Short mmCIF file of C-alpha atoms in Angstrom, two decimals:
data_model
loop_
_atom_site.label_atom_id
_atom_site.label_comp_id
_atom_site.label_asym_id
_atom_site.label_seq_id
_atom_site.Cartn_x
_atom_site.Cartn_y
_atom_site.Cartn_z
CA MET I 1 -42.56 -30.85 -18.74
CA ALA I 2 -46.87 -30.36 -18.53
CA ARG I 3 -47.84 -26.95 -18.90
CA ILE I 4 -50.33 -26.49 -16.34
CA ALA I 5 -52.74 -23.51 -15.98
CA VAL I 6 -54.14 -22.52 -12.46
CA ILE I 7 -57.31 -20.46 -12.74
CA GLY I 8 -57.09 -17.93 -9.13
CA ALA I 9 -54.24 -17.00 -7.06
CA GLY I 10 -56.11 -17.83 -3.97
CA MET I 11 -54.07 -19.59 -0.79
CA GLY I 12 -55.83 -23.10 -2.47
CA ALA I 13 -54.47 -22.11 -5.83
CA MET I 14 -51.25 -20.97 -4.58
CA ALA I 15 -50.51 -24.30 -2.91
CA THR I 16 -51.35 -26.24 -5.77
CA ALA I 17 -49.04 -24.09 -8.28
CA ALA I 18 -46.11 -24.51 -6.34
CA ARG I 19 -46.72 -28.17 -5.14
CA LEU I 20 -46.90 -29.22 -9.18
CA ALA I 21 -43.57 -26.69 -9.97
CA VAL I 22 -41.74 -28.20 -7.49
CA ALA I 23 -42.78 -31.38 -9.45
CA GLY I 24 -41.35 -30.09 -12.65
CA HIS I 25 -44.35 -28.71 -14.17
CA ARG I 26 -44.50 -25.30 -15.90
CA VAL I 27 -47.24 -23.59 -14.07
CA THR I 28 -49.07 -19.91 -15.10
CA VAL I 29 -51.66 -18.51 -12.49
CA TYR I 30 -54.00 -16.45 -13.91
CA GLU I 31 -55.64 -14.24 -11.43
CA ARG I 32 -58.65 -11.70 -12.29
CA SER I 33 -57.53 -9.33 -9.92
CA GLY I 34 -54.37 -6.95 -9.40
CA THR I 35 -52.83 -8.83 -6.53
CA PHE I 36 -52.88 -12.53 -5.12
CA GLY I 37 -54.31 -14.03 -1.93
CA GLY I 38 -57.46 -14.30 -2.60
CA ALA I 39 -59.91 -13.69 0.52
CA VAL I 40 -56.57 -13.27 2.56
CA GLY I 41 -56.46 -9.30 2.27
CA TRP I 42 -54.81 -6.80 4.16
CA TYR I 43 -56.21 -3.17 5.03
CA GLU I 44 -53.88 0.14 5.88
CA ARG I 45 -54.70 3.20 6.85
CA ASP I 46 -52.82 6.16 8.75
CA GLY I 47 -50.37 3.74 10.37
CA PHE I 48 -53.08 1.34 11.46
CA ALA I 49 -53.35 -2.18 9.56
CA PHE I 50 -55.81 -5.12 9.89
CA ASP I 51 -56.96 -8.35 8.47
CA THR I 52 -60.14 -8.23 6.24
CA GLY I 53 -60.29 -12.05 6.15
CA PRO I 54 -59.26 -15.20 8.54
CA GLY I 55 -57.43 -13.65 11.68
CA LEU I 56 -56.03 -17.00 12.38
CA LEU I 57 -54.66 -20.21 11.25
CA HIS I 58 -55.75 -23.46 12.39
CA LEU I 59 -54.17 -26.88 11.86
CA PRO I 60 -50.53 -25.42 10.92
CA ALA I 61 -49.02 -28.20 9.55
CA VAL I 62 -50.72 -28.40 6.32
CA TYR I 63 -48.79 -25.29 5.74
CA ARG I 64 -45.75 -26.61 7.47
CA ASP I 65 -45.99 -30.01 4.96
CA LEU I 66 -46.43 -27.32 2.22
CA PHE I 67 -43.15 -25.40 2.73
CA VAL I 68 -41.38 -28.91 3.71
CA LYS I 69 -42.37 -30.39 0.08
CA THR I 70 -41.55 -26.92 -1.44
CA GLY I 71 -38.42 -25.73 -0.80
CA LYS I 72 -35.67 -25.90 1.75
CA ARG I 73 -36.75 -22.90 4.03
CA SER I 74 -39.18 -24.34 6.24
CA LEU I 75 -42.75 -22.71 7.23
CA GLU I 76 -41.42 -20.84 10.56
CA ASP I 77 -38.27 -19.69 8.70
CA CYS I 78 -40.38 -17.92 6.29
CA VAL I 79 -43.20 -16.23 9.03
CA ASP I 80 -42.82 -15.22 12.60
CA MET I 81 -45.76 -17.62 13.80
CA ALA I 82 -46.80 -17.94 17.29
CA GLN I 83 -50.08 -19.76 19.00
CA ALA I 84 -52.53 -17.55 20.72
CA ASN I 85 -52.64 -18.28 24.70
CA PRO I 86 -54.87 -17.68 25.92
CA ALA I 87 -56.55 -19.37 22.98
CA VAL I 88 -60.06 -17.84 23.16
CA ARG I 89 -62.34 -15.88 25.68
CA HIS I 90 -65.76 -16.22 25.65
CA VAL I 91 -68.71 -13.32 26.85
CA LEU I 92 -72.03 -14.62 27.26
CA PRO I 93 -73.79 -11.41 28.12
CA ARG I 94 -77.30 -12.79 28.48
CA HIS I 95 -76.17 -14.87 31.48
CA GLY I 96 -73.25 -12.75 33.40
CA ILE I 97 -70.34 -14.87 32.41
CA ASP I 98 -67.01 -13.96 31.07
CA VAL I 99 -64.39 -16.94 30.68
CA THR I 100 -60.85 -17.36 29.36
CA LEU I 101 -59.85 -20.48 27.98
CA PRO I 102 -56.11 -21.44 27.82
CA GLY I 103 -54.51 -22.72 24.95
CA ALA I 104 -53.40 -26.41 24.26
CA SER I 105 -54.30 -27.68 28.38
CA HIS I 106 -57.53 -29.86 28.69
CA GLY I 107 -57.38 -29.67 32.41
CA GLY I 108 -56.90 -25.90 31.97
CA VAL I 109 -60.02 -25.48 29.86
CA ALA I 110 -61.60 -27.72 32.02
CA ALA I 111 -60.96 -26.07 35.69
CA ALA I 112 -61.74 -22.59 33.23
CA LEU I 113 -65.16 -23.80 32.58
CA ASP I 114 -65.61 -25.73 36.29
CA GLY I 115 -65.02 -21.81 37.43
CA ALA I 116 -67.72 -20.10 34.99
CA PHE I 117 -70.35 -22.59 34.43
CA GLY I 118 -70.32 -24.57 37.64
CA GLN I 119 -68.70 -28.33 38.79
CA GLY I 120 -69.13 -30.91 36.43
CA SER I 121 -68.87 -28.44 33.60
CA GLY I 122 -65.35 -29.03 32.41
CA GLU I 123 -66.01 -33.11 32.44
CA ARG I 124 -68.98 -32.59 30.31
CA TRP I 125 -67.05 -30.45 27.96
CA ASN I 126 -64.29 -33.14 28.10
CA GLY I 127 -66.67 -35.56 27.29
CA VAL I 128 -67.84 -33.85 23.88
CA LEU I 129 -64.13 -33.68 23.09
CA GLY I 130 -63.48 -36.77 23.68
CA ARG I 131 -66.30 -38.45 21.24
CA ALA I 132 -65.42 -35.19 18.51
CA ARG I 133 -61.91 -36.88 18.90
CA ASP I 134 -63.68 -40.14 17.35
CA VAL I 135 -64.82 -38.02 14.32
CA TRP I 136 -61.37 -36.79 14.11
CA ASP I 137 -59.98 -40.44 14.13
CA ALA I 138 -62.92 -41.46 11.65
CA THR I 139 -63.09 -38.70 9.35
CA ARG I 140 -59.37 -36.99 9.16
CA ARG I 141 -58.15 -39.12 6.17
CA PRO I 142 -61.46 -39.38 3.93
CA LEU I 143 -62.36 -36.15 5.00
CA LEU I 144 -59.04 -34.26 4.88
CA GLU I 145 -56.08 -36.01 3.48
CA GLU I 146 -57.56 -37.75 0.77
CA PRO I 147 -59.11 -36.99 -2.53
CA LEU I 148 -63.18 -37.35 -2.32
CA ARG I 149 -64.34 -40.76 -4.07
CA GLU I 150 -67.76 -41.68 -4.72
CA GLY I 151 -67.54 -44.52 -1.98
CA ALA I 152 -65.84 -42.44 0.45
CA ARG I 153 -68.30 -39.54 -0.22
CA GLN I 154 -71.40 -42.20 0.39
CA ALA I 155 -69.50 -43.29 3.55
CA LEU I 156 -69.06 -39.41 4.81
CA GLY I 157 -72.72 -39.01 4.68
CA THR I 158 -73.42 -40.69 7.69
CA ASP I 159 -72.44 -38.83 11.11
CA PRO I 160 -69.87 -39.88 12.68
CA TYR I 161 -70.32 -38.44 16.03
CA PRO I 162 -71.04 -41.27 18.72
CA ALA I 163 -73.57 -39.01 20.70
CA VAL I 164 -75.40 -39.95 24.42
CA ARG I 165 -78.32 -41.65 23.95
CA ARG I 166 -81.08 -40.57 26.63
CA SER I 167 -83.42 -43.32 28.11
CA GLY I 168 -86.40 -43.40 26.47
CA LEU I 169 -85.40 -40.93 23.44
CA LEU I 170 -86.16 -42.66 20.38
CA ARG I 171 -84.78 -40.79 17.06
CA ARG I 172 -85.02 -41.63 13.39
CA ARG I 173 -81.59 -39.33 12.93
CA PRO I 174 -78.97 -38.34 14.15
CA PRO I 175 -79.00 -35.21 16.44
CA THR I 176 -78.04 -32.06 15.43
CA LEU I 177 -75.05 -30.05 17.24
CA ALA I 178 -77.76 -28.18 18.63
CA GLU I 179 -79.04 -31.38 20.18
CA VAL I 180 -75.98 -32.17 20.68
CA ALA I 181 -75.34 -29.09 22.70
CA GLY I 182 -78.07 -28.81 24.53
CA ARG I 183 -78.52 -32.25 25.94
CA GLU I 184 -74.62 -32.98 26.25
CA LEU I 185 -73.33 -30.35 27.76
CA GLY I 186 -77.09 -28.20 28.70
CA GLY I 187 -77.64 -24.26 28.96
CA PRO I 188 -74.48 -21.51 28.71
CA LEU I 189 -72.33 -24.34 28.36
CA GLY I 190 -73.62 -25.41 25.27
CA GLU I 191 -73.67 -21.37 24.19
CA VAL I 192 -70.41 -22.34 23.90
CA LEU I 193 -69.54 -24.63 21.55
CA THR I 194 -72.85 -23.69 19.29
CA GLY I 195 -71.35 -20.21 19.15
CA LEU I 196 -67.81 -21.25 18.30
CA VAL I 197 -69.38 -23.47 15.27
CA ARG I 198 -71.45 -20.05 14.17
CA THR I 199 -67.89 -18.41 13.25
CA TYR I 200 -67.08 -21.32 10.82
CA GLY I 201 -70.25 -20.42 9.21
CA VAL I 202 -72.32 -23.57 10.46
CA ASP I 203 -75.94 -23.38 11.64
CA PRO I 204 -76.15 -25.63 14.88
CA ALA I 205 -79.59 -25.80 14.00
CA SER I 206 -79.11 -28.20 11.04
CA ALA I 207 -74.99 -29.11 11.16
CA PRO I 208 -74.83 -32.63 12.49
CA GLY I 209 -72.99 -33.65 15.66
CA SER I 210 -69.63 -34.25 13.62
CA ALA I 211 -69.50 -30.02 13.54
CA THR I 212 -68.25 -30.73 17.45
CA VAL I 213 -64.82 -31.85 15.08
CA LEU I 214 -64.43 -28.10 14.33
CA ALA I 215 -64.27 -27.17 18.34
CA TYR I 216 -61.75 -30.57 18.93
CA MET I 217 -59.29 -29.12 15.70
CA GLU I 218 -58.93 -26.09 17.93
CA GLN I 219 -58.43 -27.15 21.65
CA THR I 220 -56.10 -29.80 20.47
CA PHE I 221 -54.03 -27.58 17.40
CA GLY I 222 -54.03 -24.72 18.73
CA SER I 223 -55.09 -21.45 16.87
CA TRP I 224 -52.12 -19.24 15.25
CA TYR I 225 -51.17 -16.12 14.51
CA VAL I 226 -48.42 -14.38 12.10
CA ARG I 227 -46.92 -11.47 13.09
CA GLY I 228 -47.75 -8.80 9.98
CA GLY I 229 -51.74 -10.80 9.62
CA MET I 230 -52.51 -13.60 7.70
CA ARG I 231 -51.50 -11.49 4.46
CA ALA I 232 -47.93 -12.27 5.64
CA LEU I 233 -48.66 -15.97 5.40
CA ALA I 234 -49.90 -15.35 2.07
CA THR I 235 -47.28 -13.35 0.81
CA ALA I 236 -44.53 -16.31 1.92
CA VAL I 237 -46.59 -18.32 -0.07
CA TYR I 238 -46.58 -16.65 -2.69
CA GLU I 239 -42.90 -15.75 -3.06
CA ARG I 240 -42.28 -19.81 -2.36
CA CYS I 241 -44.31 -19.84 -5.85
CA LEU I 242 -42.07 -17.43 -7.18
CA GLU I 243 -39.26 -19.25 -6.11
CA ARG I 244 -40.63 -22.16 -7.68
CA LYS I 245 -40.73 -20.33 -11.15
CA VAL I 246 -44.30 -20.14 -11.35
CA GLU I 247 -45.78 -17.30 -13.52
CA PHE I 248 -48.54 -14.77 -12.36
CA VAL I 249 -50.85 -13.21 -14.75
CA PHE I 250 -52.80 -10.46 -12.86
CA GLY I 251 -55.58 -8.78 -14.32
CA ALA I 252 -57.06 -11.88 -16.63
CA GLU I 253 -60.27 -12.70 -16.30
CA VAL I 254 -60.75 -16.29 -17.74
CA ARG I 255 -63.64 -16.53 -19.71
CA GLU I 256 -63.89 -20.18 -20.35
CA VAL I 257 -62.10 -23.56 -19.88
CA LEU I 258 -60.99 -25.10 -23.23
CA VAL I 259 -61.87 -28.61 -24.20
CA ARG I 260 -60.28 -30.54 -27.20
CA ASP I 261 -60.80 -34.49 -27.88
CA GLY I 262 -62.64 -34.58 -24.37
CA ARG I 263 -59.80 -33.43 -22.30
CA ALA I 264 -59.00 -29.69 -21.14
CA ALA I 265 -56.90 -27.92 -23.12
CA GLY I 266 -56.69 -24.46 -22.21
CA LEU I 267 -58.28 -21.10 -21.34
CA LEU I 268 -59.85 -18.29 -22.96
CA LEU I 269 -59.13 -14.98 -21.34
CA ALA I 270 -61.12 -11.90 -21.59
CA ASP I 271 -58.53 -9.98 -23.77
CA GLY I 272 -58.89 -12.87 -26.30
CA SER I 273 -55.73 -14.74 -25.59
CA VAL I 274 -56.04 -18.24 -25.15
CA PRO I 275 -52.76 -19.88 -23.39
CA ALA I 276 -52.55 -23.74 -24.24
CA ALA I 277 -52.24 -25.92 -21.03
CA ASP I 278 -52.11 -29.69 -20.83
CA SER I 279 -53.81 -29.39 -17.26
CA VAL I 280 -56.33 -26.94 -15.98
CA VAL I 281 -56.89 -26.10 -12.31
CA CYS I 282 -60.00 -24.02 -11.65
CA GLY I 283 -58.82 -22.41 -7.85
CA ILE I 284 -61.91 -20.41 -8.03
CA ASP I 285 -65.74 -20.50 -6.82
CA PRO I 286 -66.90 -21.99 -10.53
CA ARG I 287 -70.17 -20.11 -10.51
CA LEU I 288 -68.14 -17.34 -11.48
CA LEU I 289 -67.15 -19.29 -14.83
CA PRO I 290 -69.57 -18.69 -17.72
CA ALA I 291 -72.39 -21.37 -18.13
CA ALA I 292 -70.55 -22.88 -21.27
CA SER I 293 -67.08 -23.89 -19.13
CA PRO I 294 -67.14 -27.16 -18.27
CA SER I 295 -66.18 -26.54 -14.83
CA ARG I 296 -69.78 -25.16 -14.64
CA SER I 297 -71.72 -28.50 -15.07
CA PRO I 298 -73.78 -29.29 -12.02
CA GLU I 299 -71.80 -31.80 -10.21
CA ALA I 300 -68.91 -28.75 -10.17
CA VAL I 301 -71.10 -26.22 -8.38
CA PRO I 302 -71.62 -26.88 -4.54
CA ALA I 303 -74.90 -27.86 -3.44
CA ARG I 304 -74.84 -25.68 -0.31
CA GLY I 305 -73.48 -23.17 -2.66
CA GLU I 306 -76.62 -20.72 -2.01
CA ASP I 307 -76.91 -20.83 1.52
CA VAL I 308 -72.77 -20.42 2.08
CA PRO I 309 -72.93 -17.17 4.80
CA GLY I 310 -70.88 -13.92 4.16
CA ARG I 311 -68.90 -11.85 6.79
CA THR I 312 -69.49 -8.57 7.91
CA THR I 313 -66.28 -7.17 9.08
CA LEU I 314 -65.59 -3.87 11.35
CA LEU I 315 -61.92 -2.21 11.02
CA LEU I 316 -61.36 -0.14 14.25
CA ALA I 317 -58.65 2.31 14.97
CA LEU I 318 -58.36 2.82 18.79
CA ARG I 319 -56.70 5.64 20.84
CA GLY I 320 -54.92 4.09 23.72
CA ALA I 321 -52.59 1.32 24.21
CA ARG I 322 -53.37 -2.19 24.36
CA PRO I 323 -53.98 -3.57 28.05
CA ALA I 324 -51.72 -5.87 29.23
CA GLY I 325 -52.93 -9.31 29.12
CA THR I 326 -55.72 -8.96 26.75
CA VAL I 327 -56.59 -11.84 24.86
CA HIS I 328 -56.29 -12.15 21.21
CA ARG I 329 -59.53 -13.49 20.41
CA THR I 330 -63.35 -12.68 21.92
CA LEU I 331 -66.17 -14.27 21.25
CA VAL I 332 -69.40 -12.30 22.22
CA HIS I 333 -71.99 -14.19 22.16
CA SER I 334 -75.47 -13.16 21.77
CA ALA I 335 -78.89 -14.54 20.43
CA GLY I 336 -77.74 -14.74 16.62
CA ALA I 337 -74.20 -14.79 15.02
CA PRO I 338 -71.95 -14.45 17.56
CA VAL I 339 -69.55 -11.41 17.54
CA THR I 340 -65.60 -12.13 17.01
CA VAL I 341 -63.38 -9.34 18.26
CA MET I 342 -59.17 -9.77 16.95
CA ARG I 343 -57.29 -7.90 19.30
CA PRO I 344 -53.25 -9.00 18.27
CA ASP I 345 -50.19 -7.74 20.08
CA ASP I 346 -48.27 -6.48 17.07
CA PRO I 347 -46.70 -3.65 16.24
CA ALA I 348 -47.08 -4.29 12.27
CA THR I 349 -50.94 -3.43 13.18
CA ARG I 350 -50.48 0.15 14.88
CA PRO I 351 -48.63 3.08 14.30
CA ASP I 352 -47.11 3.12 17.98
CA GLY I 353 -48.13 1.66 21.29
CA ASP I 354 -50.37 4.06 22.32
CA HIS I 355 -52.72 3.35 19.39
CA GLU I 356 -54.39 -0.44 18.70
CA ALA I 357 -56.03 -1.74 16.22
CA VAL I 358 -59.29 -4.26 16.79
CA THR I 359 -61.17 -6.03 13.82
CA VAL I 360 -64.75 -7.19 14.60
CA SER I 361 -66.66 -9.40 13.04
CA ALA I 362 -69.65 -12.16 12.43
CA VAL I 363 -70.44 -14.63 10.05
CA HIS I 364 -74.17 -14.64 9.13
CA GLY I 365 -76.59 -15.26 6.31
CA PRO I 366 -78.33 -13.37 3.92
CA GLY I 367 -78.58 -9.62 4.58
CA THR I 368 -75.97 -7.76 6.31
CA ALA I 369 -75.23 -7.54 10.30
CA GLU I 370 -75.77 -3.89 11.13
CA PRO I 371 -72.22 -2.37 12.46
CA GLU I 372 -74.03 -0.58 14.99
CA GLU I 373 -75.22 -3.57 16.41
CA LEU I 374 -71.74 -5.23 16.36
CA LEU I 375 -70.08 -2.38 17.64
CA ASN I 376 -72.52 -2.90 20.26
CA LEU I 377 -71.46 -6.30 21.32
CA ALA I 378 -67.70 -5.28 20.52
CA GLU I 379 -67.94 -3.07 23.32
CA LYS I 380 -68.46 -6.18 25.66
CA ALA I 381 -64.93 -6.98 25.01
CA VAL I 382 -63.14 -3.70 24.74
CA GLN I 383 -63.44 -1.80 27.51
CA GLY I 384 -64.35 1.93 26.47
CA LEU I 385 -64.47 1.05 22.85
CA ARG I 386 -66.72 4.39 21.74
CA GLU I 387 -64.62 6.77 23.85
CA ARG I 388 -61.24 5.57 22.65
CA LEU I 389 -62.42 5.12 18.62
CA LEU I 390 -60.76 7.48 16.24
CA TRP I 391 -62.54 5.59 12.85
CA GLN I 392 -63.76 2.41 11.47
CA GLU I 393 -64.11 1.43 8.53
CA VAL I 394 -67.02 -1.40 7.27
CA ARG I 395 -66.60 -4.36 4.56
CA THR I 396 -70.06 -5.35 3.81
CA PRO I 397 -70.22 -9.15 2.13
CA ALA I 398 -70.80 -6.65 -0.87
CA ASP I 399 -67.87 -5.44 -0.35
CA VAL I 400 -66.20 -8.68 -0.13
CA GLU I 401 -67.95 -9.65 -3.61
CA ALA I 402 -66.18 -6.95 -5.15
CA ALA I 403 -62.62 -7.41 -3.73
CA THR I 404 -62.66 -10.91 -4.17
CA GLY I 405 -65.42 -12.53 -6.66
CA ALA I 406 -67.39 -14.09 -4.53
CA PRO I 407 -70.79 -14.72 -5.46
CA GLY I 408 -72.69 -12.69 -1.78
CA GLY I 409 -69.25 -12.53 -0.40
CA ALA I 410 -69.62 -16.22 0.58
CA VAL I 411 -67.36 -17.58 2.96
CA PRO I 412 -67.25 -21.49 2.50
CA PRO I 413 -66.53 -23.45 5.90
CA PRO I 414 -64.78 -26.58 6.18
CA ALA I 415 -66.50 -29.62 5.04
CA LEU I 416 -68.01 -32.17 7.54
CA ALA I 417 -69.08 -35.46 7.49
CA GLY I 418 -73.22 -36.60 7.61
CA ALA I 419 -76.80 -34.63 6.69
CA GLY I 420 -76.28 -36.83 4.02
CA GLY I 421 -73.27 -35.65 2.32
CA ARG I 422 -74.96 -32.33 1.81
CA LEU I 423 -71.92 -30.37 3.35
CA LEU I 424 -69.26 -32.18 1.31
CA TYR I 425 -67.85 -30.21 -1.73
CA PRO I 426 -67.00 -31.67 -5.32
CA GLY I 427 -64.11 -33.28 -5.33
CA ASN I 428 -60.71 -32.78 -6.80
CA ALA I 429 -60.68 -34.47 -9.84
CA THR I 430 -63.53 -33.55 -12.67
CA ALA I 431 -65.09 -35.38 -14.97
CA VAL I 432 -63.29 -33.48 -17.79
CA PRO I 433 -60.67 -35.42 -18.02
CA GLY I 434 -57.12 -32.71 -17.03
CA LEU I 435 -59.86 -30.64 -15.37
CA PHE I 436 -58.97 -30.03 -11.24
CA ARG I 437 -60.54 -28.16 -8.44
CA ALA I 438 -58.99 -26.90 -6.04
CA GLY I 439 -59.59 -23.65 -3.47
CA GLY I 440 -62.30 -23.14 -0.36
CA TRP I 441 -65.11 -24.58 -2.94
CA ALA I 442 -63.90 -27.89 -3.68
CA HIS I 443 -63.00 -30.98 -1.48
CA PRO I 444 -62.27 -30.57 1.74
CA GLY I 445 -63.90 -27.01 1.89
CA GLY I 446 -63.01 -23.70 3.45
CA GLY I 447 -60.54 -21.81 5.79
CA LEU I 448 -56.90 -21.49 5.27
CA ALA I 449 -56.30 -25.02 6.17
CA HIS I 450 -58.33 -26.92 4.25
CA ALA I 451 -57.93 -24.80 1.33
CA GLY I 452 -54.37 -25.23 1.54
CA MET I 453 -54.74 -29.23 1.78
CA THR I 454 -56.11 -29.10 -2.28
CA GLY I 455 -52.97 -28.15 -3.08
CA ALA I 456 -51.52 -31.54 -1.87
CA LEU I 457 -54.54 -33.39 -3.12
CA VAL I 458 -54.42 -31.92 -6.82
CA SER I 459 -50.78 -31.72 -7.48
CA GLY I 460 -50.86 -35.26 -6.02
CA LEU I 461 -53.86 -36.35 -8.99
CA ILE I 462 -52.14 -34.30 -11.42
CA VAL I 463 -48.71 -36.21 -10.66
CA GLU I 464 -49.43 -39.58 -9.70
CA GLY I 465 -52.52 -39.68 -11.64
CA ALA I 466 -56.41 -41.54 -10.73
CA GLY I 467 -54.69 -44.01 -8.43
CA PHE I 468 -53.30 -41.23 -5.97
CA ARG I 469 -54.34 -42.39 -2.24
CA GLY I 470 -53.47 -39.03 -0.38
CA SER I 471 -50.80 -38.41 2.33
CA GLN I 472 -49.72 -41.44 4.12
#
């Protein structure tokens, strides 16, 4: 039985802890704040409740596998989870277009797009997503299911998206996502794709065509909501850790990863205590650790770290019932970042049936999106919004930083192939034996599913050694 110290109690860190504990190790999680979940937060006031982080889960198979591998009760036995259907509503005010796309139906999506954007639009959309499926097939294992090794890193630097080439055009580089959207979809339909990708914190003007895989994953595997919010999912993972005898120490700020004889050997905490460990898992942004720590070495810090965007969120308490047929998620497109409006049909989010809790958010670069601007765009999705508004809470990137410690309130996107590898993250193993990385700042990147996948990768490397190849 090895002693494992895990830094942070985010989703990736807890997923790692649960898997290591079920493998027979003694695992202790050290978390600087007073609670678990990292960015997966929950805010309550006057009977209203809101997700303060991600509001939907993509690729639920990651957490299904976690629960299968760590206990007898399945994910569905632990949380009440349902697929959002319709999947998403797109509002494009500049073009007067309002279209709702069904879930889990490529034909239904094509028909809806034809009706909103003109005949042939659905065929063009499905053509792009068909090429995005090629990206998924080419990168699923090396980008999501396997530890990142140097050979794979070099290969993943090449964009696998098979962009349609126009005769007479000679390019010395693959097209960006914005160029794919403009050339293969065109006009407002292209804005649907670029806007969706922006919600992940990815800039279409610089992202490779492989970013189309984000739209492919959503349409193919669906968007899932957990009743009680994503915080209920975090609670379920935390309780699974406790079932497996993982110990949590809250209010424990890590000052340094200690190294003895060239190997990670424990932690130095802010209170001066020095818990020993046979292996250490860094489940937080490595920039949060002091420069002297070995996990702060240059290769430990994401090259993309400084330009990772933050998120501004409005939590809106509304009078009046949620109208029947309301779509759970609406994207209101604008010249800048699109605004995401979440309207879950969940009694846990409201005091009674005569009120509604709505979350409005936008992912953006440096600076803070003005709440008034977000509210103006949200009005395009919620009829009579201002007249119904009882109160609102604003959470800026600075608030996120204060709550989670993430520098600038950064929200790391999933890793993407292409762009010379600059959209990849550091591997899960480090140059220091016994020191590993998990969570959204490690391969394969941010988002609930990708961060959760680090649990399988890190536990595999610790249990099976450097030869671990990932899921088969």
